[in-house]
Structure formats: C-alpha cells, structure tokens
CSV table of N, CA, C and O in Angstrom, one decimal:
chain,number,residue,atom,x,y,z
A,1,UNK,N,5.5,-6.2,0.8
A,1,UNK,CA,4.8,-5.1,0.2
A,1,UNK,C,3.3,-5.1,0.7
A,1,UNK,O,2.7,-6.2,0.8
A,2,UNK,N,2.9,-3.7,1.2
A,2,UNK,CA,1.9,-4.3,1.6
A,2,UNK,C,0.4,-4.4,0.7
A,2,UNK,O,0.4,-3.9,-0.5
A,3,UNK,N,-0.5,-4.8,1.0
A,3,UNK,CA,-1.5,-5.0,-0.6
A,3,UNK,C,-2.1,-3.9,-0.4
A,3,UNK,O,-1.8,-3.2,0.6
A,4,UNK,N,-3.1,-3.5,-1.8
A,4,UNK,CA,-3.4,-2.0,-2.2
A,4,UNK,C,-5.4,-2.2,-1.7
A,4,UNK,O,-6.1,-3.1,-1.5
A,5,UNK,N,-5.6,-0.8,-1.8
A,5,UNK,CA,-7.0,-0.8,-2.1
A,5,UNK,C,-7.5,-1.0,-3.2
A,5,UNK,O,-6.9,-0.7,-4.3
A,6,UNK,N,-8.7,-1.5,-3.2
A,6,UNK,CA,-9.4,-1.8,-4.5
A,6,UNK,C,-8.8,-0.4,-5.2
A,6,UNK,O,-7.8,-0.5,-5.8
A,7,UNK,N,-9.7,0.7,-5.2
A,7,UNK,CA,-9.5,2.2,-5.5
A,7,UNK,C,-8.0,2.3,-6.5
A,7,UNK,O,-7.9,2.4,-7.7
A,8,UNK,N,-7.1,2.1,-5.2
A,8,UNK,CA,-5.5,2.3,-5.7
A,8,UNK,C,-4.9,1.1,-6.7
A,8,UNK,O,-3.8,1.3,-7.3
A,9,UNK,N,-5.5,0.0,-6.9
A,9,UNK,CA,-5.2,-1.1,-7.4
A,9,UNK,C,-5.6,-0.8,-9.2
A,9,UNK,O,-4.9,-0.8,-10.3
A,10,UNK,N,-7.1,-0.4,-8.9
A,10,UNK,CA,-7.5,-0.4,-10.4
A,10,UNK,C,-6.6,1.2,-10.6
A,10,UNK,O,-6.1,1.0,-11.7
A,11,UNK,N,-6.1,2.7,-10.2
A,11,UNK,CA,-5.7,3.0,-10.5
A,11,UNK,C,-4.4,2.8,-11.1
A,11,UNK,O,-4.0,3.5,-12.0
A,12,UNK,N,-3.8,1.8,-10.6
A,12,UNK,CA,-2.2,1.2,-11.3
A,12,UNK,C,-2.8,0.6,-12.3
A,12,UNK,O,-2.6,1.3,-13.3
A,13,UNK,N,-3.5,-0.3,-12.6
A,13,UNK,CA,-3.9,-1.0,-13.3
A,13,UNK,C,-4.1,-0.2,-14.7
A,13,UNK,O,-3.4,-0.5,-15.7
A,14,UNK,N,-5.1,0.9,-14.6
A,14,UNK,CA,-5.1,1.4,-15.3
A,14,UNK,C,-4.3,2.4,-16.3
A,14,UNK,O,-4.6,3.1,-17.2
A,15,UNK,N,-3.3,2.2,-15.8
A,15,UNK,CA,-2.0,2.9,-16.1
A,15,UNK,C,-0.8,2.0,-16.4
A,15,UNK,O,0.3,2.5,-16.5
A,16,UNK,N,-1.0,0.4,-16.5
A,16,UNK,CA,-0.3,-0.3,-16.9
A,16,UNK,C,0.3,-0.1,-18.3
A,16,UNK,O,1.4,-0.3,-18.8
A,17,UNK,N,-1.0,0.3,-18.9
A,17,UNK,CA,-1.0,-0.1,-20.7
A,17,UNK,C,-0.4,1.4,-21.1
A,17,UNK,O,0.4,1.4,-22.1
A,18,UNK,N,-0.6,2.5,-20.6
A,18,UNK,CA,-0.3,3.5,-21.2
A,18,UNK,C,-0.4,4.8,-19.7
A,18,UNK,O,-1.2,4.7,-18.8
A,19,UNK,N,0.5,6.0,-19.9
A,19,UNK,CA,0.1,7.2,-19.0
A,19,UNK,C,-1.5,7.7,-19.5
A,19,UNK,O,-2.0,7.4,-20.6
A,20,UNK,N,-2.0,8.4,-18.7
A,20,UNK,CA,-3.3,9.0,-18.8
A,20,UNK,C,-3.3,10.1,-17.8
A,20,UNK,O,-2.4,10.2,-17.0
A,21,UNK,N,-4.5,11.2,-17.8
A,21,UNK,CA,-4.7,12.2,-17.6
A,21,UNK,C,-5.8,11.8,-16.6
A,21,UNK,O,-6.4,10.7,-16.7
A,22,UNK,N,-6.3,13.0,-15.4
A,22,UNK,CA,-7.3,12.6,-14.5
A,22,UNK,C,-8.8,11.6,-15.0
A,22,UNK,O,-9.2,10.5,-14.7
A,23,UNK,N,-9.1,12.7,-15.9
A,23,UNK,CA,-10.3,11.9,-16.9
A,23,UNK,C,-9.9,10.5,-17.5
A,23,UNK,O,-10.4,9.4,-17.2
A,24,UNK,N,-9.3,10.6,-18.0
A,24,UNK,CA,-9.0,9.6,-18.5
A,24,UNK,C,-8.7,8.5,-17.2
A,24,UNK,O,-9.2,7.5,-17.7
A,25,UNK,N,-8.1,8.2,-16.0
A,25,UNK,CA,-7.7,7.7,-15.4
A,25,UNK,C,-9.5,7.2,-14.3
A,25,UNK,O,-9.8,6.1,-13.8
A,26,UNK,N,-10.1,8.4,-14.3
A,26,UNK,CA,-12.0,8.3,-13.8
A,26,UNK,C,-12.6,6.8,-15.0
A,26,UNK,O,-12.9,5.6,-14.7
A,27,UNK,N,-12.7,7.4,-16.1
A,27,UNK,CA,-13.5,6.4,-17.1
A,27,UNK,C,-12.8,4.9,-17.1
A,27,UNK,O,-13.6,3.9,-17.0
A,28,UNK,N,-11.2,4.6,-17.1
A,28,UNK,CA,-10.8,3.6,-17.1
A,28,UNK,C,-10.9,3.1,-15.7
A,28,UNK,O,-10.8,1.8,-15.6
A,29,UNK,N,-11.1,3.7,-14.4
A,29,UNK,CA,-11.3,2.7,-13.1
A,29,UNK,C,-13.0,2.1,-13.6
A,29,UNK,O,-13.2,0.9,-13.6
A,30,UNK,N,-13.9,3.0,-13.9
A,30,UNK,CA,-15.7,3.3,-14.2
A,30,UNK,C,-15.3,1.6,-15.0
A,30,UNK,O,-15.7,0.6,-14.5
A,31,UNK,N,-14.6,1.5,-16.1
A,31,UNK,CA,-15.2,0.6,-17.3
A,31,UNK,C,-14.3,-0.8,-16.6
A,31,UNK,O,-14.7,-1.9,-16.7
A,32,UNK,N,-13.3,-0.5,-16.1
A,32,UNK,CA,-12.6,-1.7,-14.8
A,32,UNK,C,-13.4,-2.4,-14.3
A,32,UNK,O,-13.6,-3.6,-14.5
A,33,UNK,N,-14.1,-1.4,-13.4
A,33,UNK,CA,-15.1,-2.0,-12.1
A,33,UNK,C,-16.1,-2.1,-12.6
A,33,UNK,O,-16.9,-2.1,-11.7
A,34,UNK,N,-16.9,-2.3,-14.1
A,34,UNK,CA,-17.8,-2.2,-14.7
A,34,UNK,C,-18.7,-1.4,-13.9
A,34,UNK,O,-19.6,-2.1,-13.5
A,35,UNK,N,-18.7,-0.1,-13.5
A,35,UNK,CA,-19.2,1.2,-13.1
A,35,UNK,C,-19.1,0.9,-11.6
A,35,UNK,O,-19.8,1.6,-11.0
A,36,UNK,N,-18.6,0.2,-10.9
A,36,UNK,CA,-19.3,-0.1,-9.5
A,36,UNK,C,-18.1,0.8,-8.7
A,36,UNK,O,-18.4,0.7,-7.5
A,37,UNK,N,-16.9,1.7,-9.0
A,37,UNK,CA,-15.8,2.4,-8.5
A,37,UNK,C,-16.2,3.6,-9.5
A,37,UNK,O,-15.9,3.5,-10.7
A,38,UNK,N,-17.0,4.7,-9.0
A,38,UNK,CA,-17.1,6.1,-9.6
A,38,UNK,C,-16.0,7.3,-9.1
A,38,UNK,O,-16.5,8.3,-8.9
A,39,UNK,N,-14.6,7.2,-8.9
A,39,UNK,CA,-14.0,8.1,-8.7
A,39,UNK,C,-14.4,9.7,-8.9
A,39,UNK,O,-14.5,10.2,-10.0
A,40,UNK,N,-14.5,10.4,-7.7
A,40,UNK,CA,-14.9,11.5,-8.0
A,40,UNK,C,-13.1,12.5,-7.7
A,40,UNK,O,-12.2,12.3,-6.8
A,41,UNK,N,-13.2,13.2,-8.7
A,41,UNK,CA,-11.6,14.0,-8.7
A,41,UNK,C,-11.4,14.4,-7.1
A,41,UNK,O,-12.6,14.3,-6.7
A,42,UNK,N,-11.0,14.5,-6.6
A,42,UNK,CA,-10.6,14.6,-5.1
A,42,UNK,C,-10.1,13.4,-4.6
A,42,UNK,O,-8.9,13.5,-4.1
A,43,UNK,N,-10.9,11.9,-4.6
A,43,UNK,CA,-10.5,11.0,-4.1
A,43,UNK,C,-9.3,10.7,-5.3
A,43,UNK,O,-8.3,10.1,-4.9
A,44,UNK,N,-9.4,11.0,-6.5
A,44,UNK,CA,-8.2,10.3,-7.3
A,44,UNK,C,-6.9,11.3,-7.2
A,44,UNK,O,-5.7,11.0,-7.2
A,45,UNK,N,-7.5,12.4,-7.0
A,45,UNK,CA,-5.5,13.3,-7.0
A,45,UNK,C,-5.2,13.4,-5.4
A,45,UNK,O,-4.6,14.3,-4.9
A,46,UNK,N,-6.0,12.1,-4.8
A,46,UNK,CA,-5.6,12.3,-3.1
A,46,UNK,C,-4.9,10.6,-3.2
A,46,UNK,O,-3.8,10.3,-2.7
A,47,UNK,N,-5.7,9.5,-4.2
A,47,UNK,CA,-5.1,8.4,-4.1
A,47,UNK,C,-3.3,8.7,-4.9
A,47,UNK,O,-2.2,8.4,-4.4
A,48,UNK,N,-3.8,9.7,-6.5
A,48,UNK,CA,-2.4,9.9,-7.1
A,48,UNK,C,-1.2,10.5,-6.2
A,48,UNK,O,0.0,10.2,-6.4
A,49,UNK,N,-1.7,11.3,-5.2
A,49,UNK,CA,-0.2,11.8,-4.5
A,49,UNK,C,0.3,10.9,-3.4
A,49,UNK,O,1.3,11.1,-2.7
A,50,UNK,N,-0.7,9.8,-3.2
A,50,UNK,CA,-0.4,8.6,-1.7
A,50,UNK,C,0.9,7.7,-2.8
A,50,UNK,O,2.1,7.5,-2.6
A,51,UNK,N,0.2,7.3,-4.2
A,51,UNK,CA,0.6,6.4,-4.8
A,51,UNK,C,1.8,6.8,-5.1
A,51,UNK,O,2.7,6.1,-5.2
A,52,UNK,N,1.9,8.4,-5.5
A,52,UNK,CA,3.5,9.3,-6.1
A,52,UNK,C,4.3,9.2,-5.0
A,52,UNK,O,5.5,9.0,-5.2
A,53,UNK,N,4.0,9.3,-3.7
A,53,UNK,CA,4.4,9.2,-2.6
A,53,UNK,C,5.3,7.7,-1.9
A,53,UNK,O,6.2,7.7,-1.0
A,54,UNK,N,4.8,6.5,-2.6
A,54,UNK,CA,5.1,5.1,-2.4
A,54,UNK,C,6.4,5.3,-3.7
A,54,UNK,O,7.4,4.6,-3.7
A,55,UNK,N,6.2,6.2,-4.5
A,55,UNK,CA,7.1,5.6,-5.7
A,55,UNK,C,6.1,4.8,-7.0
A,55,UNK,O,6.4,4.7,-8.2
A,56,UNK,N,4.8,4.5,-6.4
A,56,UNK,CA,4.1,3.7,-7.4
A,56,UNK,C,4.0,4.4,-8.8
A,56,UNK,O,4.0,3.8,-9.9
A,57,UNK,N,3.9,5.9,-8.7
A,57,UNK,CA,3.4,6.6,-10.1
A,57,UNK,C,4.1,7.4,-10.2
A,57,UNK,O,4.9,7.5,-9.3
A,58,UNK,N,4.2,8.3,-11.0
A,58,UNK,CA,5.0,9.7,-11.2
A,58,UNK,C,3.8,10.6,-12.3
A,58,UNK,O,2.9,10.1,-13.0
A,59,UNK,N,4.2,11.6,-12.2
A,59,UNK,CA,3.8,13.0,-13.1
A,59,UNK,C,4.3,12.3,-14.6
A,59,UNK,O,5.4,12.0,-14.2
A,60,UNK,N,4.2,12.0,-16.0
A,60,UNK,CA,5.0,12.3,-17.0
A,60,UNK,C,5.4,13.6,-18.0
A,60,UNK,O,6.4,13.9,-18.7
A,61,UNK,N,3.6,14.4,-17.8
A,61,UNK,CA,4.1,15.5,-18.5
A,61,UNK,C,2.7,16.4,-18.0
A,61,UNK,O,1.8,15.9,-17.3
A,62,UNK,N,2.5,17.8,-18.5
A,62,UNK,CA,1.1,18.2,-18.9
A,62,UNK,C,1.3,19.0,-20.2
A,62,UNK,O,2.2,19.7,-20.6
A,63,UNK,N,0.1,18.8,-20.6
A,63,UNK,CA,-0.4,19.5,-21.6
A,63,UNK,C,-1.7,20.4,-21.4
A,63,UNK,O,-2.4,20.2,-20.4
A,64,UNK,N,-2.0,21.7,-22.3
A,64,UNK,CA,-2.8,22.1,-22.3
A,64,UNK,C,-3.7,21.9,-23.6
A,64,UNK,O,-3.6,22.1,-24.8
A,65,UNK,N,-4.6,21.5,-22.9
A,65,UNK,CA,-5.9,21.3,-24.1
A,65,UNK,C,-7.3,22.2,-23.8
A,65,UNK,O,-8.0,22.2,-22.7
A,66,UNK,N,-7.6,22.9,-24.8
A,66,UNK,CA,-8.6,23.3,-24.7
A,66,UNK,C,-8.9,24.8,-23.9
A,66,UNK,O,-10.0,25.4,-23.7
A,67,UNK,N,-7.4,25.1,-23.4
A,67,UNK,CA,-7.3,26.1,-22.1
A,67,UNK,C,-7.1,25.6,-21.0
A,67,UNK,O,-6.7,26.3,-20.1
A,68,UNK,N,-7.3,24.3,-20.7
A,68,UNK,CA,-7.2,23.4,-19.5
A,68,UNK,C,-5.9,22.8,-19.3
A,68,UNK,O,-5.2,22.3,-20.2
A,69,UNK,N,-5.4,22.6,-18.2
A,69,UNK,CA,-4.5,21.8,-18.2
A,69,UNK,C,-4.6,20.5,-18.1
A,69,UNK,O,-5.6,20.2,-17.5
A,70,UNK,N,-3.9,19.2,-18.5
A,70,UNK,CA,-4.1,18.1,-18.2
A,70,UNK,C,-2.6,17.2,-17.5
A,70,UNK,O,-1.8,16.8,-18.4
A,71,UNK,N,-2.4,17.1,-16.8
A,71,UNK,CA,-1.2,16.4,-16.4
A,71,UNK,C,-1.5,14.6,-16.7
A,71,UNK,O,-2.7,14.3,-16.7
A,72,UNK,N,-0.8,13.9,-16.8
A,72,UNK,CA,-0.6,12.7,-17.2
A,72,UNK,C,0.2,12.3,-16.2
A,72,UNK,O,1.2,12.9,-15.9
A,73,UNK,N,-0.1,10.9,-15.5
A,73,UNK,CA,0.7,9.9,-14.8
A,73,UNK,C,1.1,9.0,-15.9
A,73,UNK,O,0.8,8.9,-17.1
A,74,UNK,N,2.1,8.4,-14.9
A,74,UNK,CA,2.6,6.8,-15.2
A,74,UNK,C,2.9,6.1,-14.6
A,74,UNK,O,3.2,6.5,-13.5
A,75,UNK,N,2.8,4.4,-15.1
A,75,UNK,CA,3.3,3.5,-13.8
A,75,UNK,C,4.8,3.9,-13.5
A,75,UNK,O,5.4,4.6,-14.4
A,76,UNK,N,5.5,3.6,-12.5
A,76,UNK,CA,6.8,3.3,-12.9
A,76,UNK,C,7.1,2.2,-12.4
A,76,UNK,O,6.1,1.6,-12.0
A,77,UNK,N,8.2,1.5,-12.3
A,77,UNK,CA,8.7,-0.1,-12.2
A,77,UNK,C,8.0,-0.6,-11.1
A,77,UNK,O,7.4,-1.7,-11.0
A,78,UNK,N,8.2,0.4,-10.2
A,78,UNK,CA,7.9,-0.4,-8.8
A,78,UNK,C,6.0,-0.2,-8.5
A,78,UNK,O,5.4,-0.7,-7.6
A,79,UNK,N,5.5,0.6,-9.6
A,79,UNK,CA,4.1,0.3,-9.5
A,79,UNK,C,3.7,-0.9,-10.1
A,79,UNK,O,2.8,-1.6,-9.6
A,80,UNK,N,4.3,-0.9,-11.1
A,80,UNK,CA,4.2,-2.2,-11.9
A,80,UNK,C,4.4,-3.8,-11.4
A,80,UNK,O,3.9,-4.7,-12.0
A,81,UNK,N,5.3,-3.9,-10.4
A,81,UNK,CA,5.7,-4.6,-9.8
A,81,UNK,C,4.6,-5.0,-8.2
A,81,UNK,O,4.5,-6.0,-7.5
A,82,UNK,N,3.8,-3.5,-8.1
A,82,UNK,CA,2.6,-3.6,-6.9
A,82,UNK,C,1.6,-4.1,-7.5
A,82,UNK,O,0.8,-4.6,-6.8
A,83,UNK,N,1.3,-4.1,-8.9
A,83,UNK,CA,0.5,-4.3,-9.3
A,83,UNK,C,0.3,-5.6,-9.4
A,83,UNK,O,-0.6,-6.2,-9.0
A,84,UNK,N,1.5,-6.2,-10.1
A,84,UNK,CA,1.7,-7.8,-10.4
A,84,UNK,C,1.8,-8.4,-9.2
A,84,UNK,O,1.5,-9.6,-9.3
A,85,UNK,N,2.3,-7.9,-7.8
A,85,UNK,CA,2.1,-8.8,-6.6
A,85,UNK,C,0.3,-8.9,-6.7
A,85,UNK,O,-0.4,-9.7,-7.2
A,86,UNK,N,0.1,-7.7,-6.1
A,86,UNK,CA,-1.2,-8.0,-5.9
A,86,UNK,C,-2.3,-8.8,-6.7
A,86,UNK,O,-3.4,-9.2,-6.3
A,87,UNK,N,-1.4,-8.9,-8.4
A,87,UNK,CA,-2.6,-9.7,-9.1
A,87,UNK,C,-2.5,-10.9,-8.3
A,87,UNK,O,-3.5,-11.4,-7.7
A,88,UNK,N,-1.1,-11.6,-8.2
A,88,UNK,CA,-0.7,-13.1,-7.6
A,88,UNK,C,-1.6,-13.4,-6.1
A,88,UNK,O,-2.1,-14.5,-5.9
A,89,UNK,N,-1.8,-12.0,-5.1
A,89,UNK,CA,-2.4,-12.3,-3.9
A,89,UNK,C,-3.9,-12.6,-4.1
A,89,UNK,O,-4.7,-13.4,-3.4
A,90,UNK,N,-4.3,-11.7,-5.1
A,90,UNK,CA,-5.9,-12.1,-5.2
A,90,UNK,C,-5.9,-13.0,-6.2
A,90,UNK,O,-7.1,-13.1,-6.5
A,91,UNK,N,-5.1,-13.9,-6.9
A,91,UNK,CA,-5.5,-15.1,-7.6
A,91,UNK,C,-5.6,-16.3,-6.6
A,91,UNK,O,-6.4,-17.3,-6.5
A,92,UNK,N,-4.6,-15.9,-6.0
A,92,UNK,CA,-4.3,-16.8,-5.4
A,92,UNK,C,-5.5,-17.2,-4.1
A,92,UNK,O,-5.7,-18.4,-3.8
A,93,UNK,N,-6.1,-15.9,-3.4
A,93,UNK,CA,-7.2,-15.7,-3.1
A,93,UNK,C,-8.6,-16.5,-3.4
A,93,UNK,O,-9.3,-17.2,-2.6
A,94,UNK,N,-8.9,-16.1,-5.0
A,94,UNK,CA,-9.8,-16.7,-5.3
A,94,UNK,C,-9.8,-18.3,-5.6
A,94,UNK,O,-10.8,-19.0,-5.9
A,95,UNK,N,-8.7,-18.7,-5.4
A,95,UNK,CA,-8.2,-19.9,-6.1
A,95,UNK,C,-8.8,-21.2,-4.7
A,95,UNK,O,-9.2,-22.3,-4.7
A,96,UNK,N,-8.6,-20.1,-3.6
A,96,UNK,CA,-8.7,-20.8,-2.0
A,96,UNK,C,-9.7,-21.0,-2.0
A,96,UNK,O,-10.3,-22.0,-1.8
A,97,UNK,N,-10.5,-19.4,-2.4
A,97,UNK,CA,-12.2,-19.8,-2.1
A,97,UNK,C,-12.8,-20.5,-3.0
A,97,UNK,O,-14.0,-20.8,-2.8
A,98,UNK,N,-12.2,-20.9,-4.2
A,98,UNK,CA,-13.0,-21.8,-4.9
A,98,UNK,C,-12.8,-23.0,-4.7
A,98,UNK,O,-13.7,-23.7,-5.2
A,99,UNK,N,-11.8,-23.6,-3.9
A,99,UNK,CA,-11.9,-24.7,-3.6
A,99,UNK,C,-12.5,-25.1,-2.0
A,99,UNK,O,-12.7,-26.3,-1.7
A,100,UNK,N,-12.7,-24.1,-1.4
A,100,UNK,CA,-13.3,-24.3,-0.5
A,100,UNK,C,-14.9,-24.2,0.0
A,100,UNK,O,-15.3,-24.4,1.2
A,101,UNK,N,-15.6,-23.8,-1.6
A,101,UNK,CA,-16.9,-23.5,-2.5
A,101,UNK,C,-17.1,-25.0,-3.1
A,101,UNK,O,-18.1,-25.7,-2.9
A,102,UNK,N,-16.5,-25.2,-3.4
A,102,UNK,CA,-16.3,-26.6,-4.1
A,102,UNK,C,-16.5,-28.0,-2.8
A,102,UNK,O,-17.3,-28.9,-2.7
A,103,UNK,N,-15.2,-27.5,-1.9
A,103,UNK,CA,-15.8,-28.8,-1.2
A,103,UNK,C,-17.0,-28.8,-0.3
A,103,UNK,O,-17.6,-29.8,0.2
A,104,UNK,N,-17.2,-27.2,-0.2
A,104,UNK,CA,-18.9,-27.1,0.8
A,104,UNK,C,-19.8,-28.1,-0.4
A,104,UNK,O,-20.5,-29.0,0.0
A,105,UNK,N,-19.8,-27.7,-1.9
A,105,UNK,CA,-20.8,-28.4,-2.5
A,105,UNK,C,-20.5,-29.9,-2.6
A,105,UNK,O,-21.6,-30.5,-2.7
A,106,UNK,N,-19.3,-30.6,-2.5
A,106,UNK,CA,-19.4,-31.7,-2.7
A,106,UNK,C,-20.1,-32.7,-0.7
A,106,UNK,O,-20.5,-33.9,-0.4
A,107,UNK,N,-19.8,-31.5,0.0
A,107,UNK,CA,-20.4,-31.8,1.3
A,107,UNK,C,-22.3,-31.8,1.4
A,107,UNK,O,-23.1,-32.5,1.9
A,108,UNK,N,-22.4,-30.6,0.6
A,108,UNK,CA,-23.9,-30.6,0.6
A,108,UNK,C,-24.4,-31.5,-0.4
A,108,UNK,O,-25.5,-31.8,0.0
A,109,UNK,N,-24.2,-32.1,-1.5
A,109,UNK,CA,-24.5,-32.5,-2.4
A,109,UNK,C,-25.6,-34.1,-1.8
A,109,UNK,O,-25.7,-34.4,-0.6
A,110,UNK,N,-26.0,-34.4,-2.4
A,110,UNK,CA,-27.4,-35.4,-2.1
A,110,UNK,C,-26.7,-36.7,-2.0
A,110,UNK,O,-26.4,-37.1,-3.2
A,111,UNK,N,-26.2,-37.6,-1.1
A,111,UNK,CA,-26.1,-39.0,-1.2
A,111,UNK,C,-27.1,-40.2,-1.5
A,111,UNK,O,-27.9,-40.7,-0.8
A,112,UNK,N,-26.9,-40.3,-2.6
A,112,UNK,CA,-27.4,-41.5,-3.4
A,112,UNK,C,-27.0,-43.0,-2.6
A,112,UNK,O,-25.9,-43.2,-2.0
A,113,UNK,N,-28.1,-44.0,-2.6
A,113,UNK,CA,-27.9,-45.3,-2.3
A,113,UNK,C,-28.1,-45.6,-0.7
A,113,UNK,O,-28.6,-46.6,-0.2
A,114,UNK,N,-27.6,-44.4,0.2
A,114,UNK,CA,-27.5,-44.9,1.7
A,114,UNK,C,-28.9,-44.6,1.8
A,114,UNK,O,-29.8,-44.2,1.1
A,115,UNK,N,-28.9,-45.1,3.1
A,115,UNK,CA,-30.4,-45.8,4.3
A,115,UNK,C,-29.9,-45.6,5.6
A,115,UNK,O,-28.8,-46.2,5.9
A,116,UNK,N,-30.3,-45.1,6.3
A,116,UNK,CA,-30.4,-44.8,7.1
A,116,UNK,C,-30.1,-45.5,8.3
A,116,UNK,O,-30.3,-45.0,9.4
C-alpha cells in the first residue's frame, strides 16, 4: 500500500471516529494539525474524490441544512486499514529517528576523566 499525504492522512483520520460533512471535515484536519493544514474547499473535494477513488472513503448520505446541501463521507474498511498502516510507518519512523537523536547525543555528550 502505498503511504498517504499528510493532507489525505489527517483526512482519514478524521473520519475514523465518525462520517462528517466538508466543514466539518476543514475544522477537524485545522484542530489535527493544530492549524498548520488549512484546507481550503477545492483541495479537500479534490483530495475526497482521489481517496473515493482508492476505495478509502465513500459518500454516506446528504442532507439539507439551512438551504444548503451537506453531503457526509465515511471511512470504509479499507480506509481504515490505510490509516492504521500508515500510523505503524510513521511510528515506526519516529521511533528510528529517535534513536538515532539519541545516539548523536550520547556521541556529542562531554567525556569526563580522559586527558589527552
């Protein structure tokens, strides 16, 4: 499988716990990436039809609120399943660079006792 974009990643993500509507799917990447991913509507119903397209998500319903329409995604199995690889590849990720953070510091670290 191949790994997702940031973008498309927090999109599944965000649709793990429940279906949501465009807005709703903008605020939940925003409060994700603690604001640093501002989806503007274009890029997300361009990422939703790549991801509908993989199988990752589906349409579940729309409603009209307000005069507006709102359509609602969902994960479906196999999003759910891109989702959870991908958490495994970036744990796994971070897990490398912390030990390889780790032995840069125990390399730079100050030797006590030796002389020269």
């Amino acid at each position: 499988m191949e790994s997702l974009s940031e973008q498309s990643f927090l999109i599944l993500a965000a649709l793990a716990d429940q279906p949501r509507h465009g807005y709703g799917l903008v605020t939940e990447v925003a409060a994700m990436s603690e604001n640093r991913i501002q989806l503007r509507a274009s890029t997300l119903y361009a990422a939703l039809e790549r991801l509908a397209g993989r199988g990752l998500v589906e349409s579940e319903r729309d409603e009209v609120e307000n005069g507006r329409l709102r359509r609602y995604y969902r994960l479906t199995d196999a999003g759910a399943a891109a989702v959870e690889a991908e958490t495994q590849r970036m744990t796994a990720q971070a897990r490398a660079a912390k030990r390889r953070l780790a032995r840069r510091a125990q390399q730079s670290a100050p030797r006590l006792g030796l002389t020269g």
